[in-house]
């Protein structure tokens, strides 16, 4: 569960989460496409060194990239579209969020985010860098 790279792959049609990453380190996703996630495209918890770059994420019903209690996360140059835009498709109290990072030492930069049900980028913690992200249409479904 450590030091794994997924590169130039396409993942489609998860009933729940496409990737569930817990208690792992140095997991890298590069130049992939992640389409039609029933709940979250990426859910990471208590992980370090998680990196996702140059990846397309489309049609996740709850969240595209969710990182809880993580550190050293690198989320750069991704295309994220249509997250949480279908009412009732996420669980009650769903996030409807494109990117959520909670923890320390995160970089979220140069991402294109289009059409999100609620929050485009959510963050908590220390040493978090959020810069040069293009966001179009958020807060479309959840109030």
Tab-separated table of N, CA and C in Angstrom:
chain	number	residue	atom	x	y	z
A	1	UNK	N	0.795	-1.191	0.000
A	1	UNK	CA	0.000	0.000	0.000
A	1	UNK	C	0.844	1.264	0.000
A	2	UNK	N	2.115	1.153	-0.272
A	2	UNK	CA	2.988	2.311	-0.321
A	2	UNK	C	3.763	2.323	-1.635
A	3	UNK	N	4.161	3.531	-2.061
A	3	UNK	CA	5.012	3.698	-3.241
A	3	UNK	C	4.417	3.062	-4.504
A	4	UNK	N	3.182	3.464	-4.825
A	4	UNK	CA	2.490	2.931	-6.004
A	4	UNK	C	2.161	4.093	-6.940
A	5	UNK	N	2.375	3.886	-8.249
A	5	UNK	CA	2.035	4.882	-9.251
A	5	UNK	C	1.058	4.285	-10.253
A	6	UNK	N	-0.032	5.024	-10.514
A	6	UNK	CA	-0.986	4.690	-11.562
A	6	UNK	C	-0.779	5.723	-12.657
A	7	UNK	N	-0.451	5.284	-13.875
A	7	UNK	CA	-0.141	6.231	-14.941
A	7	UNK	C	-0.761	5.794	-16.262
A	8	UNK	N	-1.357	6.769	-16.985
A	8	UNK	CA	-1.957	6.542	-18.295
A	8	UNK	C	-3.003	5.428	-18.286
A	9	UNK	N	-3.902	5.484	-17.313
A	9	UNK	CA	-4.968	4.487	-17.188
A	9	UNK	C	-6.323	5.176	-17.165
A	10	UNK	N	-7.360	4.437	-17.521
A	10	UNK	CA	-8.720	4.949	-17.442
A	10	UNK	C	-9.521	4.066	-16.488
A	11	UNK	N	-10.225	4.715	-15.562
A	11	UNK	CA	-11.067	4.022	-14.594
A	11	UNK	C	-12.488	4.537	-14.776
A	12	UNK	N	-13.463	3.613	-14.892
A	12	UNK	CA	-14.834	4.040	-15.159
A	12	UNK	C	-15.839	3.205	-14.376
A	13	UNK	N	-16.839	3.886	-13.826
A	13	UNK	CA	-18.034	3.223	-13.316
A	13	UNK	C	-17.954	2.550	-11.970
A	14	UNK	N	-17.455	3.218	-10.942
A	14	UNK	CA	-17.475	2.640	-9.597
A	14	UNK	C	-18.839	2.881	-8.959
A	15	UNK	N	-19.363	1.892	-8.254
A	15	UNK	CA	-20.633	2.076	-7.550
A	15	UNK	C	-20.493	3.029	-6.377
A	16	UNK	N	-19.332	3.056	-5.758
A	16	UNK	CA	-19.112	3.926	-4.608
A	16	UNK	C	-17.871	4.783	-4.857
A	17	UNK	N	-16.734	4.392	-4.302
A	17	UNK	CA	-15.497	5.148	-4.478
A	17	UNK	C	-14.604	4.449	-5.499
A	18	UNK	N	-14.037	5.251	-6.395
A	18	UNK	CA	-13.120	4.686	-7.390
A	18	UNK	C	-11.812	4.276	-6.700
A	19	UNK	N	-11.270	5.169	-5.864
A	19	UNK	CA	-10.056	4.887	-5.096
A	19	UNK	C	-10.331	5.138	-3.624
A	20	UNK	N	-9.989	4.185	-2.779
A	20	UNK	CA	-10.042	4.337	-1.330
A	20	UNK	C	-8.625	4.114	-0.826
A	21	UNK	N	-7.993	5.173	-0.362
A	21	UNK	CA	-6.592	5.120	0.045
A	21	UNK	C	-6.517	5.485	1.523
A	22	UNK	N	-6.149	4.523	2.379
A	22	UNK	CA	-6.070	4.761	3.816
A	22	UNK	C	-4.727	4.267	4.349
A	23	UNK	N	-4.155	5.049	5.248
A	23	UNK	CA	-2.914	4.683	5.930
A	23	UNK	C	-1.832	4.256	4.934
A	24	UNK	N	-1.667	5.029	3.879
A	24	UNK	CA	-0.691	4.708	2.832
A	24	UNK	C	0.220	5.910	2.616
A	25	UNK	N	1.333	5.664	1.943
A	25	UNK	CA	2.236	6.769	1.624
A	25	UNK	C	2.742	6.641	0.187
A	26	UNK	N	2.968	7.800	-0.410
A	26	UNK	CA	3.545	7.901	-1.753
A	26	UNK	C	2.730	7.164	-2.826
A	27	UNK	N	1.441	7.480	-2.862
A	27	UNK	CA	0.562	6.993	-3.918
A	27	UNK	C	0.452	8.107	-4.952
A	28	UNK	N	0.712	7.791	-6.219
A	28	UNK	CA	0.734	8.800	-7.271
A	28	UNK	C	-0.202	8.408	-8.415
A	29	UNK	N	-0.994	9.377	-8.859
A	29	UNK	CA	-1.894	9.201	-9.985
A	29	UNK	C	-1.472	10.216	-11.044
A	30	UNK	N	-1.094	9.760	-12.244
A	30	UNK	CA	-0.618	10.663	-13.299
A	30	UNK	C	-1.278	10.347	-14.630
A	31	UNK	N	-1.730	11.379	-15.314
A	31	UNK	CA	-2.247	11.250	-16.686
A	31	UNK	C	-3.315	10.163	-16.820
A	32	UNK	N	-4.242	10.131	-15.876
A	32	UNK	CA	-5.314	9.135	-15.906
A	32	UNK	C	-6.656	9.817	-16.146
A	33	UNK	N	-7.678	9.010	-16.392
A	33	UNK	CA	-9.043	9.512	-16.407
A	33	UNK	C	-9.872	8.669	-15.447
A	34	UNK	N	-10.673	9.355	-14.656
A	34	UNK	CA	-11.508	8.710	-13.651
A	34	UNK	C	-12.931	9.209	-13.878
A	35	UNK	N	-13.786	8.338	-14.385
A	35	UNK	CA	-15.102	8.745	-14.857
A	35	UNK	C	-16.227	7.967	-14.167
A	36	UNK	N	-17.304	8.651	-13.856
A	36	UNK	CA	-18.534	8.052	-13.345
A	36	UNK	C	-18.343	7.291	-12.030
A	37	UNK	N	-18.007	8.051	-10.993
A	37	UNK	CA	-17.898	7.481	-9.645
A	37	UNK	C	-19.235	7.636	-8.935
A	38	UNK	N	-19.758	6.546	-8.417
A	38	UNK	CA	-21.036	6.595	-7.723
A	38	UNK	C	-21.022	7.498	-6.511
A	39	UNK	N	-19.880	7.616	-5.846
A	39	UNK	CA	-19.767	8.498	-4.685
A	39	UNK	C	-18.542	9.397	-4.879
A	40	UNK	N	-17.363	8.990	-4.428
A	40	UNK	CA	-16.145	9.792	-4.581
A	40	UNK	C	-15.219	9.179	-5.622
A	41	UNK	N	-14.515	10.022	-6.361
A	41	UNK	CA	-13.483	9.514	-7.263
A	41	UNK	C	-12.265	9.076	-6.441
A	42	UNK	N	-11.774	9.961	-5.561
A	42	UNK	CA	-10.629	9.657	-4.690
A	42	UNK	C	-10.988	10.007	-3.260
A	43	UNK	N	-10.850	9.054	-2.368
A	43	UNK	CA	-11.024	9.308	-0.946
A	43	UNK	C	-9.760	8.830	-0.251
A	44	UNK	N	-9.031	9.752	0.355
A	44	UNK	CA	-7.806	9.396	1.082
A	44	UNK	C	-7.962	9.794	2.536
A	45	UNK	N	-7.437	8.953	3.407
A	45	UNK	CA	-7.519	9.213	4.842
A	45	UNK	C	-6.239	8.738	5.511
A	46	UNK	N	-5.675	9.596	6.351
A	46	UNK	CA	-4.430	9.282	7.063
A	46	UNK	C	-3.340	8.811	6.099
A	47	UNK	N	-3.178	9.534	5.014
A	47	UNK	CA	-2.172	9.198	4.005
A	47	UNK	C	-1.145	10.325	3.919
A	48	UNK	N	0.025	9.994	3.424
A	48	UNK	CA	1.051	11.019	3.204
A	48	UNK	C	1.655	10.837	1.818
A	49	UNK	N	2.018	11.958	1.211
A	49	UNK	CA	2.650	11.905	-0.096
A	49	UNK	C	1.714	11.515	-1.220
A	50	UNK	N	0.415	11.783	-1.080
A	50	UNK	CA	-0.549	11.493	-2.144
A	50	UNK	C	-0.416	12.569	-3.208
A	51	UNK	N	-0.242	12.155	-4.469
A	51	UNK	CA	-0.102	13.103	-5.574
A	51	UNK	C	-1.032	12.712	-6.704
A	52	UNK	N	-1.731	13.714	-7.227
A	52	UNK	CA	-2.571	13.485	-8.395
A	52	UNK	C	-2.353	14.652	-9.351
A	53	UNK	N	-1.952	14.314	-10.577
A	53	UNK	CA	-1.636	15.373	-11.541
A	53	UNK	C	-1.989	14.963	-12.963
A	54	UNK	N	-2.367	15.976	-13.748
A	54	UNK	CA	-2.724	15.783	-15.157
A	54	UNK	C	-3.786	14.705	-15.343
A	55	UNK	N	-4.744	14.676	-14.454
A	55	UNK	CA	-5.786	13.652	-14.479
A	55	UNK	C	-7.150	14.301	-14.691
A	56	UNK	N	-7.999	13.630	-15.455
A	56	UNK	CA	-9.361	14.086	-15.685
A	56	UNK	C	-10.296	13.316	-14.776
A	57	UNK	N	-11.119	14.058	-14.047
A	57	UNK	CA	-12.111	13.459	-13.156
A	57	UNK	C	-13.469	14.034	-13.554
A	58	UNK	N	-14.381	13.164	-13.948
A	58	UNK	CA	-15.704	13.619	-14.386
A	58	UNK	C	-16.800	12.768	-13.763
A	59	UNK	N	-17.898	13.432	-13.445
A	59	UNK	CA	-19.125	12.768	-13.011
A	59	UNK	C	-18.968	11.942	-11.744
A	60	UNK	N	-18.493	12.595	-10.685
A	60	UNK	CA	-18.481	11.998	-9.346
A	60	UNK	C	-19.703	12.553	-8.605
A	61	UNK	N	-20.486	11.687	-7.985
A	61	UNK	CA	-21.740	12.136	-7.383
A	61	UNK	C	-21.578	12.847	-6.043
A	62	UNK	N	-20.451	12.710	-5.362
A	62	UNK	CA	-20.245	13.384	-4.080
A	62	UNK	C	-19.005	14.269	-4.118
A	63	UNK	N	-17.832	13.676	-4.257
A	63	UNK	CA	-16.590	14.445	-4.261
A	63	UNK	C	-15.603	13.897	-5.273
A	64	UNK	N	-14.760	14.779	-5.801
A	64	UNK	CA	-13.744	14.327	-6.751
A	64	UNK	C	-12.491	13.862	-6.004
A	65	UNK	N	-11.903	14.750	-5.195
A	65	UNK	CA	-10.681	14.425	-4.443
A	65	UNK	C	-10.905	14.844	-2.998
A	66	UNK	N	-11.006	13.877	-2.103
A	66	UNK	CA	-11.245	14.133	-0.689
A	66	UNK	C	-10.059	13.581	0.095
A	67	UNK	N	-9.391	14.436	0.860
A	67	UNK	CA	-8.217	14.036	1.651
A	67	UNK	C	-8.423	14.446	3.108
A	68	UNK	N	-8.691	13.478	3.990
A	68	UNK	CA	-8.878	13.725	5.419
A	68	UNK	C	-7.641	13.299	6.191
A	69	UNK	N	-7.223	14.152	7.099
A	69	UNK	CA	-6.083	13.843	7.984
A	69	UNK	C	-4.874	13.380	7.182
A	70	UNK	N	-4.584	14.090	6.107
A	70	UNK	CA	-3.460	13.745	5.236
A	70	UNK	C	-2.364	14.795	5.353
A	71	UNK	N	-1.205	14.448	4.851
A	71	UNK	CA	-0.117	15.427	4.796
A	71	UNK	C	0.674	15.239	3.502
A	72	UNK	N	1.300	16.324	3.079
A	72	UNK	CA	2.138	16.317	1.871
A	72	UNK	C	1.358	15.891	0.628
A	73	UNK	N	0.182	16.479	0.440
A	73	UNK	CA	-0.661	16.176	-0.710
A	73	UNK	C	-0.364	17.153	-1.837
A	74	UNK	N	-0.307	16.646	-3.068
A	74	UNK	CA	0.037	17.439	-4.251
A	74	UNK	C	-1.033	17.209	-5.303
A	75	UNK	N	-1.892	18.218	-5.535
A	75	UNK	CA	-3.007	18.116	-6.482
A	75	UNK	C	-2.812	19.217	-7.514
A	76	UNK	N	-2.277	18.860	-8.690
A	76	UNK	CA	-1.847	19.874	-9.656
A	76	UNK	C	-2.238	19.482	-11.085
A	77	UNK	N	-2.734	20.466	-11.838
A	77	UNK	CA	-3.029	20.365	-13.278
A	77	UNK	C	-4.038	19.267	-13.620
A	78	UNK	N	-5.128	19.240	-12.874
A	78	UNK	CA	-6.190	18.269	-13.128
A	78	UNK	C	-7.406	18.969	-13.714
A	79	UNK	N	-8.207	18.231	-14.475
A	79	UNK	CA	-9.491	18.711	-14.969
A	79	UNK	C	-10.582	17.988	-14.193
A	80	UNK	N	-11.387	18.759	-13.475
A	80	UNK	CA	-12.451	18.194	-12.633
A	80	UNK	C	-13.779	18.773	-13.113
A	81	UNK	N	-14.692	17.900	-13.529
A	81	UNK	CA	-15.963	18.362	-14.099
A	81	UNK	C	-17.145	17.552	-13.567
A	82	UNK	N	-18.248	18.250	-13.402
A	82	UNK	CA	-19.527	17.628	-13.040
A	82	UNK	C	-19.446	16.795	-11.761
A	83	UNK	N	-19.231	17.495	-10.650
A	83	UNK	CA	-19.138	16.843	-9.344
A	83	UNK	C	-20.336	17.269	-8.496
A	84	UNK	N	-21.090	16.300	-8.026
A	84	UNK	CA	-22.228	16.587	-7.165
A	84	UNK	C	-23.312	17.419	-7.821
A	85	UNK	N	-23.514	17.233	-9.093
A	85	UNK	CA	-24.496	18.057	-9.810
A	85	UNK	C	-25.853	17.369	-9.994
A	86	UNK	N	-25.976	16.133	-9.543
A	86	UNK	CA	-27.238	15.414	-9.673
A	86	UNK	C	-27.898	15.322	-8.299
A	87	UNK	N	-28.959	16.070	-8.054
A	87	UNK	CA	-29.605	16.077	-6.745
A	87	UNK	C	-29.988	14.672	-6.282
A	88	UNK	N	-29.685	14.391	-5.011
A	88	UNK	CA	-30.067	13.122	-4.416
A	88	UNK	C	-29.143	11.952	-4.697
A	89	UNK	N	-28.092	12.149	-5.472
A	89	UNK	CA	-27.213	11.026	-5.813
A	89	UNK	C	-26.130	10.764	-4.766
A	90	UNK	N	-25.824	11.740	-3.918
A	90	UNK	CA	-24.865	11.522	-2.829
A	90	UNK	C	-25.645	11.089	-1.590
A	91	UNK	N	-24.935	10.557	-0.618
A	91	UNK	CA	-25.579	10.179	0.634
A	91	UNK	C	-26.085	11.434	1.352
A	92	UNK	N	-27.008	11.269	2.319
A	92	UNK	CA	-27.441	12.453	3.083
A	92	UNK	C	-26.221	13.166	3.670
A	93	UNK	N	-26.293	14.468	3.707
A	93	UNK	CA	-25.175	15.305	4.169
A	93	UNK	C	-23.954	15.162	3.276
A	94	UNK	N	-24.152	14.862	2.010
A	94	UNK	CA	-23.051	14.714	1.056
A	94	UNK	C	-22.258	16.002	0.905
A	95	UNK	N	-21.036	15.873	0.445
A	95	UNK	CA	-20.145	17.028	0.300
A	95	UNK	C	-20.416	17.836	-0.961
A	96	UNK	N	-20.657	17.174	-2.083
A	96	UNK	CA	-20.809	17.843	-3.376
A	96	UNK	C	-19.627	18.784	-3.621
A	97	UNK	N	-18.418	18.312	-3.339
A	97	UNK	CA	-17.212	19.133	-3.358
A	97	UNK	C	-16.200	18.578	-4.351
A	98	UNK	N	-15.556	19.466	-5.101
A	98	UNK	CA	-14.543	19.036	-6.067
A	98	UNK	C	-13.270	18.583	-5.358
A	99	UNK	N	-12.663	19.466	-4.560
A	99	UNK	CA	-11.411	19.140	-3.866
A	99	UNK	C	-11.522	19.552	-2.406
A	100	UNK	N	-11.246	18.627	-1.503
A	100	UNK	CA	-11.236	18.908	-0.069
A	100	UNK	C	-9.963	18.344	0.534
A	101	UNK	N	-9.160	19.212	1.160
A	101	UNK	CA	-7.921	18.775	1.811
A	101	UNK	C	-7.934	19.227	3.267
A	102	UNK	N	-7.699	18.279	4.148
A	102	UNK	CA	-7.649	18.558	5.576
A	102	UNK	C	-6.380	17.916	6.116
A	103	UNK	N	-5.535	18.722	6.731
A	103	UNK	CA	-4.269	18.230	7.263
A	103	UNK	C	-3.187	19.266	7.089
A	104	UNK	N	-2.009	18.838	6.698
A	104	UNK	CA	-0.895	19.781	6.572
A	104	UNK	C	-0.078	19.548	5.307
A	105	UNK	N	0.533	20.629	4.858
A	105	UNK	CA	1.459	20.590	3.719
A	105	UNK	C	0.783	20.179	2.414
A	106	UNK	N	-0.262	20.879	2.032
A	106	UNK	CA	-0.991	20.568	0.807
A	106	UNK	C	-0.709	21.611	-0.264
A	107	UNK	N	-0.660	21.166	-1.524
A	107	UNK	CA	-0.590	22.061	-2.674
A	107	UNK	C	-1.737	21.715	-3.612
A	108	UNK	N	-2.548	22.727	-3.917
A	108	UNK	CA	-3.657	22.581	-4.858
A	108	UNK	C	-3.495	23.719	-5.865
A	109	UNK	N	-3.008	23.406	-7.074
A	109	UNK	CA	-2.656	24.468	-8.021
A	109	UNK	C	-2.916	24.067	-9.469
A	110	UNK	N	-3.247	25.064	-10.273
A	110	UNK	CA	-3.397	24.926	-11.726
A	110	UNK	C	-4.438	23.885	-12.141
A	111	UNK	N	-5.468	23.723	-11.324
A	111	UNK	CA	-6.556	22.802	-11.659
A	111	UNK	C	-7.673	23.555	-12.370
A	112	UNK	N	-8.354	22.887	-13.287
A	112	UNK	CA	-9.561	23.419	-13.926
A	112	UNK	C	-10.755	22.704	-13.312
A	113	UNK	N	-11.635	23.484	-12.689
A	113	UNK	CA	-12.794	22.917	-12.000
A	113	UNK	C	-14.043	23.529	-12.611
A	114	UNK	N	-14.933	22.683	-13.116
A	114	UNK	CA	-16.130	23.180	-13.798
A	114	UNK	C	-17.365	22.397	-13.362
A	115	UNK	N	-18.365	23.094	-12.907
A	115	UNK	CA	-19.671	22.548	-12.542
A	115	UNK	C	-19.594	21.645	-11.316
A	116	UNK	N	-19.753	22.277	-10.146
A	116	UNK	CA	-19.695	21.588	-8.858
A	116	UNK	C	-20.966	21.907	-8.084
A	117	UNK	N	-21.561	20.889	-7.478
A	117	UNK	CA	-22.797	21.064	-6.756
A	117	UNK	C	-22.720	22.026	-5.587
A	118	UNK	N	-21.588	22.075	-4.885
A	118	UNK	CA	-21.507	22.949	-3.721
A	118	UNK	C	-20.176	23.701	-3.681
A	119	UNK	N	-19.135	23.109	-3.120
A	119	UNK	CA	-17.867	23.812	-2.900
A	119	UNK	C	-16.817	23.346	-3.904
A	120	UNK	N	-16.120	24.289	-4.530
A	120	UNK	CA	-15.071	23.936	-5.497
A	120	UNK	C	-13.816	23.451	-4.779
A	121	UNK	N	-13.292	24.227	-3.833
A	121	UNK	CA	-12.087	23.841	-3.078
A	121	UNK	C	-12.323	24.134	-1.603
A	122	UNK	N	-12.166	23.120	-0.780
A	122	UNK	CA	-12.340	23.219	0.666
A	122	UNK	C	-11.017	22.812	1.306
A	123	UNK	N	-10.551	23.593	2.298
A	123	UNK	CA	-9.284	23.226	2.940
A	123	UNK	C	-9.279	23.622	4.411
A	124	UNK	N	-8.555	22.845	5.212
A	124	UNK	CA	-8.306	23.127	6.626
A	124	UNK	C	-6.935	22.567	6.961
A	125	UNK	N	-6.248	23.231	7.870
A	125	UNK	CA	-4.950	22.740	8.313
A	125	UNK	C	-3.895	23.817	8.207
A	126	UNK	N	-2.651	23.393	8.189
A	126	UNK	CA	-1.553	24.346	8.115
A	126	UNK	C	-0.672	24.073	6.905
A	127	UNK	N	0.001	25.102	6.459
A	127	UNK	CA	0.894	25.021	5.292
A	127	UNK	C	0.144	24.525	4.051
A	128	UNK	N	-0.968	25.170	3.753
A	128	UNK	CA	-1.775	24.821	2.590
A	128	UNK	C	-1.597	25.899	1.529
A	129	UNK	N	-1.199	25.502	0.332
A	129	UNK	CA	-1.025	26.427	-0.783
A	129	UNK	C	-2.106	26.156	-1.820
A	130	UNK	N	-2.964	27.149	-2.042
A	130	UNK	CA	-4.010	27.063	-3.060
A	130	UNK	C	-3.730	28.210	-4.025
A	131	UNK	N	-3.414	27.899	-5.300
A	131	UNK	CA	-3.125	28.992	-6.235
A	131	UNK	C	-3.425	28.603	-7.681
A	132	UNK	N	-3.754	29.627	-8.459
A	132	UNK	CA	-3.918	29.510	-9.908
A	132	UNK	C	-4.850	28.393	-10.354
A	133	UNK	N	-5.954	28.218	-9.653
A	133	UNK	CA	-6.989	27.269	-10.059
A	133	UNK	C	-8.072	28.032	-10.808
A	134	UNK	N	-8.587	27.470	-11.890
A	134	UNK	CA	-9.681	28.081	-12.631
A	134	UNK	C	-10.965	27.383	-12.213
A	135	UNK	N	-11.920	28.166	-11.707
A	135	UNK	CA	-13.174	27.603	-11.212
A	135	UNK	C	-14.331	28.235	-11.975
A	136	UNK	N	-15.197	27.385	-12.536
A	136	UNK	CA	-16.366	27.842	-13.274
A	136	UNK	C	-17.599	27.088	-12.762
A	137	UNK	N	-18.594	27.793	-12.304
A	137	UNK	CA	-19.860	27.240	-11.843
A	137	UNK	C	-19.713	26.287	-10.647
A	138	UNK	N	-19.998	26.828	-9.478
A	138	UNK	CA	-20.060	26.008	-8.280
A	138	UNK	C	-21.274	26.462	-7.460
A	139	UNK	N	-21.656	25.686	-6.474
A	139	UNK	CA	-22.852	26.002	-5.712
A	139	UNK	C	-24.116	25.818	-6.527
A	140	UNK	N	-24.094	24.879	-7.453
A	140	UNK	CA	-25.204	24.681	-8.384
A	140	UNK	C	-26.375	23.913	-7.780
A	141	UNK	N	-26.144	23.051	-6.792
A	141	UNK	CA	-27.197	22.166	-6.312
A	141	UNK	C	-27.495	22.289	-4.822
A	142	UNK	N	-26.474	22.405	-4.004
A	142	UNK	CA	-26.670	22.375	-2.567
A	142	UNK	C	-26.624	23.789	-2.003
A	143	UNK	N	-27.543	24.112	-1.127
A	143	UNK	CA	-27.530	25.461	-0.544
A	143	UNK	C	-27.374	25.391	0.956
